[in-house]
Amino acid sequence: MSDCIFCKIVSGEIPSTNVYKDEQVTAFRDINPAAPTHILIVPNRHIDSVNFMTTKDEPLIGRLFSIAKQLAAQEGIAESGYRLIVNTNADAGQAVFHIHLHLLGGRQLTTLG
Ligand code: DGP
């Protein structure tokens, strides 16, 4: 999508600190980190949100979690713990409408909600 920030990050049009990239997925550091490790893991193909995923996207969305696991180990937070978050629409505070998994860790995370 031409006006999507994360599509522009995937294509390299907007600079980002990438920590992972393959033909399906890109992961980069959040511009406004909420924890010592705050990485966004996104599919290279645009999907607005969980509300727009279909059953054919299940392997791709599953892959986001596999990469999160790999990056958590790489960041040294696999044992201390981490949180994976997917915000959807206004009540969850979704700001960027390109589906993404937040990987947060490196400190004690407070309660949800
Ligand atoms: P969400 O509320 O789940 O839609 O979170 C969107 C996140 O995206 C938010 O934590 C800030 C981050 N973000 C927004 N614009 C940029 C950007 O241009 N670069 C990077 N690295 N992160 C961004």
Coordinates of N, CA, C and O and ligand atoms in Angstrom, one line a residue:
M1 N 0.8 -1.2 0.0 CA 0.0 0.0 0.0 C 0.9 1.2 0.0 O 1.8 1.4 0.8
S2 N 0.6 2.2 -0.9 CA 1.5 3.3 -1.1 C 1.6 4.3 0.1 O 2.6 4.9 0.3
D3 N 0.6 4.4 0.9 CA 0.6 5.3 2.0 C 0.8 4.7 3.4 O 0.6 5.3 4.4
C4 N 1.3 3.4 3.4 CA 1.5 2.7 4.6 C 3.0 2.8 5.1 O 3.9 2.5 4.3
I5 N 3.1 3.3 6.3 CA 4.5 3.5 6.8 C 5.3 2.2 6.9 O 6.5 2.2 6.5
F6 N 4.6 1.1 7.3 CA 5.4 -0.1 7.4 C 5.7 -0.7 6.0 O 6.7 -1.4 5.9
C7 N 4.8 -0.5 5.0 CA 5.2 -1.0 3.7 C 6.4 -0.2 3.2 O 7.3 -0.8 2.6
K8 N 6.5 1.1 3.6 CA 7.6 1.9 3.2 C 8.9 1.4 3.9 O 10.0 1.5 3.4
I9 N 8.8 1.0 5.1 CA 9.9 0.4 5.9 C 10.3 -0.9 5.2 O 11.5 -1.1 5.0
V10 N 9.4 -1.7 4.9 CA 9.7 -3.0 4.2 C 10.5 -2.8 2.9 O 11.4 -3.5 2.6
S11 N 10.0 -1.8 2.2 CA 10.6 -1.5 0.9 C 11.9 -0.7 1.0 O 12.7 -0.6 0.0
G12 N 12.2 -0.2 2.2 CA 13.4 0.6 2.4 C 13.3 2.1 2.1 O 14.2 2.8 2.2
E13 N 12.0 2.5 1.7 CA 11.8 3.9 1.4 C 11.9 4.7 2.7 O 12.3 5.9 2.6
I14 N 11.5 4.2 3.8 CA 11.7 4.9 5.1 C 12.8 4.1 5.9 O 12.7 2.9 6.0
P15 N 13.8 4.8 6.4 CA 14.8 4.1 7.1 C 14.4 3.5 8.5 O 13.4 4.0 9.1
S16 N 14.9 2.4 8.8 CA 14.6 1.7 10.1 C 15.8 0.9 10.5 O 16.7 0.6 9.7
T17 N 15.8 0.5 11.8 CA 16.9 -0.3 12.3 C 16.4 -1.8 12.2 O 15.7 -2.2 13.1
N18 N 16.7 -2.4 11.1 CA 16.2 -3.8 10.9 C 17.1 -4.8 11.7 O 18.3 -4.7 11.8
V19 N 16.3 -5.7 12.3 CA 17.0 -6.8 13.1 C 16.8 -8.2 12.4 O 17.5 -9.1 12.7
Y20 N 15.9 -8.2 11.4 CA 15.6 -9.4 10.7 C 14.9 -9.1 9.4 O 14.1 -8.2 9.3
K21 N 15.3 -9.9 8.3 CA 14.5 -9.7 7.1 C 14.7 -11.0 6.2 O 15.7 -11.6 6.1
D22 N 13.5 -11.4 5.7 CA 13.5 -12.5 4.7 C 12.5 -12.1 3.6 O 12.0 -11.0 3.6
E23 N 12.2 -13.1 2.8 CA 11.2 -12.8 1.7 C 9.8 -12.6 2.1 O 9.0 -12.0 1.4
Q24 N 9.5 -12.9 3.4 CA 8.1 -12.8 3.9 C 8.0 -11.8 5.1 O 6.9 -11.3 5.3
V25 N 9.0 -11.6 5.8 CA 8.9 -10.9 7.1 C 10.1 -9.9 7.3 O 11.2 -10.2 6.9
T26 N 9.7 -8.8 7.9 CA 10.8 -7.8 8.3 C 10.6 -7.5 9.8 O 9.4 -7.4 10.2
A27 N 11.6 -7.4 10.5 CA 11.6 -7.0 11.9 C 12.5 -5.8 12.1 O 13.7 -5.8 11.6
F28 N 12.1 -4.8 12.9 CA 12.9 -3.6 13.1 C 12.5 -3.0 14.5 O 11.5 -3.3 15.1
R29 N 13.4 -2.2 15.0 CA 13.2 -1.6 16.3 C 12.2 -0.5 16.3 O 12.1 0.3 15.3
D30 N 11.3 -0.5 17.3 CA 10.3 0.5 17.4 C 10.9 1.9 17.6 O 11.8 2.1 18.3
I31 N 10.4 2.9 16.9 CA 10.9 4.2 16.9 C 10.7 4.9 18.3 O 11.4 5.8 18.7
N32 N 9.7 4.3 19.1 CA 9.4 4.9 20.4 C 9.3 3.8 21.4 O 8.2 3.4 21.8
P33 N 10.5 3.2 21.8 CA 10.5 2.0 22.5 C 9.9 2.1 23.9 O 10.1 3.0 24.6
A34 N 9.1 1.1 24.3 CA 8.4 1.0 25.6 C 9.1 0.1 26.5 O 8.7 0.0 27.7
A35 N 10.2 -0.5 26.1 CA 11.0 -1.4 26.9 C 12.4 -1.5 26.3 O 12.6 -1.1 25.1
P36 N 13.4 -2.0 27.0 CA 14.8 -2.0 26.5 C 14.8 -2.8 25.1 O 15.6 -2.4 24.2
T37 N 14.1 -3.9 25.0 CA 13.9 -4.5 23.7 C 12.4 -4.2 23.3 O 11.5 -4.5 24.0
H38 N 12.3 -3.5 22.1 CA 11.0 -3.3 21.6 C 11.1 -3.4 20.0 O 11.6 -2.5 19.4
I39 N 10.7 -4.5 19.5 CA 10.9 -4.8 18.1 C 9.5 -5.0 17.5 O 8.6 -5.6 18.1
L40 N 9.3 -4.6 16.3 CA 8.1 -4.8 15.5 C 8.4 -5.8 14.5 O 9.4 -5.7 13.7
I41 N 7.5 -6.8 14.4 CA 7.7 -7.9 13.4 C 6.5 -7.9 12.5 O 5.4 -8.0 12.9
V42 N 6.8 -7.7 11.2 CA 5.7 -7.4 10.3 C 5.8 -8.3 9.0 O 6.9 -8.6 8.6
P43 N 4.7 -8.7 8.5 CA 4.7 -9.4 7.2 C 5.1 -8.4 6.1 O 4.7 -7.2 6.2
N44 N 5.9 -8.8 5.1 CA 6.2 -7.9 4.0 C 5.0 -7.5 3.2 O 4.9 -6.4 2.7
R45 N 4.0 -8.4 3.1 CA 2.8 -8.1 2.4 C 1.8 -7.4 3.3 O 1.7 -7.7 4.5
H46 N 1.2 -6.4 2.7 CA 0.3 -5.6 3.6 C -1.0 -6.3 4.0 O -1.7 -6.9 3.1
I47 N -1.3 -6.4 5.3 CA -2.6 -6.8 5.8 C -2.9 -5.7 6.9 O -2.1 -5.4 7.8
D48 N -4.1 -5.1 6.8 CA -4.4 -4.0 7.7 C -4.3 -4.3 9.1 O -3.8 -3.6 10.0
S49 N -4.9 -5.4 9.5 CA -5.0 -5.8 10.9 C -5.5 -7.3 11.0 O -5.8 -7.9 10.0
V50 N -5.6 -7.8 12.2 CA -6.1 -9.1 12.4 C -7.5 -9.3 11.8 O -7.8 -10.3 11.2
N51 N -8.2 -8.2 11.8 CA -9.6 -8.3 11.2 C -9.6 -8.6 9.7 O -10.6 -9.0 9.2
F52 N -8.4 -8.4 9.1 CA -8.3 -8.6 7.6 C -7.6 -9.8 7.3 O -7.4 -10.1 6.1
M53 N -7.1 -10.6 8.3 CA -6.4 -11.8 7.9 C -7.4 -12.9 7.5 O -8.5 -12.9 8.0
T54 N -6.9 -13.8 6.7 CA -7.8 -14.9 6.3 C -7.1 -16.2 6.6 O -5.9 -16.2 7.1
T55 N -7.7 -17.3 6.4 CA -7.1 -18.6 6.8 C -5.8 -18.8 6.0 O -4.9 -19.5 6.5
K56 N -5.7 -18.3 4.8 CA -4.5 -18.4 4.0 C -3.3 -17.7 4.6 O -2.2 -18.0 4.3
D57 N -3.6 -16.8 5.5 CA -2.5 -16.0 6.1 C -2.0 -16.7 7.4 O -1.0 -16.3 8.0
E58 N -2.6 -17.8 7.8 CA -2.2 -18.5 9.0 C -0.7 -18.8 9.1 O -0.1 -18.6 10.1
P59 N -0.2 -19.4 8.0 CA 1.3 -19.8 8.1 C 2.1 -18.5 8.2 O 3.1 -18.5 9.0
L60 N 1.8 -17.4 7.6 CA 2.5 -16.2 7.6 C 2.5 -15.6 9.0 O 3.5 -15.2 9.6
I61 N 1.3 -15.6 9.6 CA 1.1 -15.0 11.0 C 1.9 -15.9 12.0 O 2.5 -15.4 12.9
G62 N 1.8 -17.2 11.8 CA 2.6 -18.1 12.6 C 4.0 -17.9 12.6 O 4.8 -17.9 13.6
R63 N 4.5 -17.5 11.4 CA 5.9 -17.2 11.1 C 6.4 -16.0 12.0 O 7.5 -15.9 12.4
L64 N 5.5 -15.0 12.1 CA 5.8 -13.9 12.9 C 6.2 -14.3 14.4 O 7.1 -13.8 15.0
F65 N 5.5 -15.3 14.9 CA 5.8 -15.8 16.2 C 7.1 -16.6 16.3 O 7.8 -16.4 17.2
S66 N 7.4 -17.3 15.2 CA 8.6 -18.1 15.2 C 9.8 -17.1 15.2 O 10.8 -17.3 15.8
I67 N 9.7 -16.0 14.4 CA 10.7 -15.0 14.3 C 10.8 -14.3 15.7 O 11.9 -14.0 16.1
A68 N 9.7 -14.0 16.3 CA 9.7 -13.4 17.6 C 10.5 -14.3 18.6 O 11.4 -13.7 19.4
K69 N 10.3 -15.5 18.6 CA 11.0 -16.5 19.5 C 12.5 -16.4 19.2 O 13.3 -16.3 20.2
Q70 N 12.9 -16.4 17.9 CA 14.3 -16.3 17.5 C 14.9 -15.0 18.0 O 16.0 -15.0 18.5
L71 N 14.2 -13.9 17.8 CA 14.7 -12.6 18.2 C 14.8 -12.4 19.7 O 15.7 -11.8 20.2
A72 N 13.9 -13.0 20.4 CA 13.9 -13.0 21.9 C 15.2 -13.6 22.4 O 15.9 -13.1 23.3
A73 N 15.5 -14.8 21.8 CA 16.8 -15.5 22.1 C 18.0 -14.6 21.8 O 18.9 -14.4 22.6
Q74 N 18.0 -14.0 20.6 CA 19.0 -13.1 20.1 C 19.2 -11.9 21.0 O 20.3 -11.5 21.3
E75 N 18.1 -11.4 21.6 CA 18.2 -10.2 22.4 C 18.5 -10.6 23.9 O 18.6 -9.7 24.7
G76 N 18.6 -11.9 24.2 CA 18.9 -12.3 25.5 C 17.8 -12.2 26.5 O 18.0 -12.1 27.7
I77 N 16.5 -12.3 26.0 CA 15.4 -12.1 26.9 C 14.5 -13.3 26.9 O 13.4 -13.3 27.5
A78 N 14.9 -14.4 26.3 CA 14.1 -15.6 26.2 C 13.8 -16.2 27.6 O 12.6 -16.6 27.9
E79 N 14.8 -16.2 28.4 CA 14.6 -16.7 29.8 C 14.0 -15.7 30.8 O 13.2 -16.1 31.6
S80 N 14.4 -14.5 30.7 CA 13.9 -13.5 31.6 C 12.4 -13.2 31.3 O 11.6 -12.9 32.2
G81 N 12.0 -13.3 30.1 CA 10.6 -13.1 29.7 C 10.4 -12.0 28.7 O 11.2 -11.0 28.7
Y82 N 9.3 -12.1 28.0 CA 8.9 -11.1 27.0 C 7.5 -11.2 26.8 O 6.8 -12.1 27.1
R83 N 7.0 -10.1 26.1 CA 5.5 -10.0 25.8 C 5.4 -9.8 24.3 O 6.1 -9.0 23.7
L84 N 4.4 -10.5 23.7 CA 4.0 -10.3 22.3 C 2.7 -9.7 22.3 O 1.7 -10.2 22.9
I85 N 2.5 -8.6 21.6 CA 1.3 -7.8 21.5 C 0.9 -7.6 20.1 O 1.7 -7.2 19.3
V86 N -0.4 -7.8 19.8 CA -1.0 -7.3 18.5 C -2.2 -6.5 18.8 O -3.2 -6.9 19.3
N87 N -2.0 -5.2 18.5 CA -3.2 -4.2 18.7 C -4.1 -4.2 17.5 O -3.6 -4.3 16.4
T88 N -5.4 -4.2 17.8 CA -6.4 -4.1 16.7 C -7.4 -3.1 17.0 O -8.1 -3.1 18.0
N89 N -7.4 -2.1 16.1 CA -8.4 -1.0 16.1 C -8.2 0.0 17.3 O -7.3 -0.2 18.2
A90 N -9.2 0.9 17.4 CA -9.0 2.0 18.3 C -8.9 1.7 19.8 O -8.1 2.2 20.5
D91 N -9.8 0.8 20.3 CA -9.7 0.5 21.7 C -8.4 -0.1 22.2 O -8.0 0.0 23.3
A92 N -7.7 -0.7 21.3 CA -6.4 -1.3 21.6 C -5.3 -0.3 21.3 O -4.1 -0.6 21.6
G93 N -5.6 0.8 20.7 CA -4.6 1.8 20.4 C -3.8 1.5 19.1 O -2.7 2.0 19.0
Q94 N -4.4 0.7 18.2 CA -3.6 0.5 16.9 C -3.4 1.8 16.2 O -4.4 2.5 15.9
A95 N -2.2 2.1 15.9 CA -1.8 3.4 15.3 C -1.4 3.2 13.8 O -1.6 4.0 13.0
V96 N -0.8 2.0 13.6 CA -0.3 1.7 12.2 C -1.1 0.5 11.7 O -1.1 -0.6 12.3
F97 N -1.8 0.8 10.6 CA -2.7 -0.3 10.0 C -2.0 -1.1 9.0 O -2.3 -1.2 7.8
H98 N -1.0 -1.8 9.5 CA -0.3 -2.9 8.8 C 0.0 -3.9 9.9 O 0.8 -3.5 10.9
I99 N -0.6 -5.0 9.9 CA -0.5 -6.0 11.0 C 1.0 -6.1 11.5 O 1.9 -6.2 10.7
H100 N 1.1 -6.1 12.8 CA 2.5 -6.2 13.4 C 2.4 -6.8 14.8 O 1.5 -6.6 15.5
L101 N 3.5 -7.5 15.1 CA 3.7 -8.1 16.4 C 4.7 -7.3 17.2 O 5.8 -7.1 16.7
H102 N 4.3 -6.8 18.4 CA 5.3 -6.1 19.2 C 6.0 -7.2 20.0 O 5.4 -8.0 20.7
L103 N 7.4 -7.1 20.1 CA 8.2 -8.0 21.0 C 8.8 -7.0 22.0 O 9.6 -6.1 21.7
L104 N 8.3 -7.2 23.3 CA 8.8 -6.3 24.4 C 9.4 -7.1 25.5 O 8.9 -8.2 25.9
G105 N 10.5 -6.6 26.0 CA 11.2 -7.3 27.1 C 12.4 -6.5 27.5 O 12.7 -5.4 27.1
G106 N 13.1 -7.1 28.5 CA 14.3 -6.4 29.1 C 14.0 -5.7 30.3 O 14.9 -5.1 30.9
R107 N 12.8 -5.7 30.8 CA 12.4 -5.2 32.1 C 11.1 -5.9 32.5 O 10.5 -6.5 31.7
Q108 N 10.8 -5.7 33.8 CA 9.6 -6.2 34.4 C 8.4 -5.5 33.7 O 8.3 -4.2 33.8
L109 N 7.6 -6.2 33.0 CA 6.4 -5.5 32.3 C 5.2 -5.5 33.3 O 5.0 -6.5 34.0
T110 N 4.6 -4.4 33.3 CA 3.4 -4.2 34.3 C 2.2 -4.9 33.7 O 2.2 -5.4 32.6
T111 N 1.1 -4.8 34.4 CA -0.1 -5.5 34.0 C -0.7 -5.0 32.7 O -0.4 -3.9 32.3
L112 N -1.4 -5.8 32.1 CA -2.1 -5.5 30.9 C -3.3 -4.6 31.2 O -3.9 -4.6 32.3
G113 N -3.7 -3.8 30.2 CA -5.0 -3.1 30.3 C -4.9 -1.7 30.6 O -3.8 -1.1 30.6
Ligands
DGP1 P1 0.4 0.1 17.3 O1 -0.1 1.1 18.3 O2 0.3 -1.3 17.7 O3 -0.1 0.4 15.9 O4 2.0 0.5 17.3 C1 2.7 1.1 16.2 C2 4.1 1.2 16.6 O5 4.8 1.7 15.5 C3 4.4 2.3 17.7 O6 4.9 1.6 18.9 C4 5.4 3.2 17.1 C5 5.9 2.5 15.9 N1 6.2 3.3 14.7 C6 5.4 4.2 14.1 N2 6.0 4.8 13.1 C7 7.2 4.2 13.0 C8 8.4 4.4 12.2 O7 8.4 5.2 11.2 N3 9.5 3.7 12.4 C9 9.5 2.8 13.4 N4 10.6 2.1 13.6 N5 8.5 2.6 14.3 C10 7.4 3.3 14.1

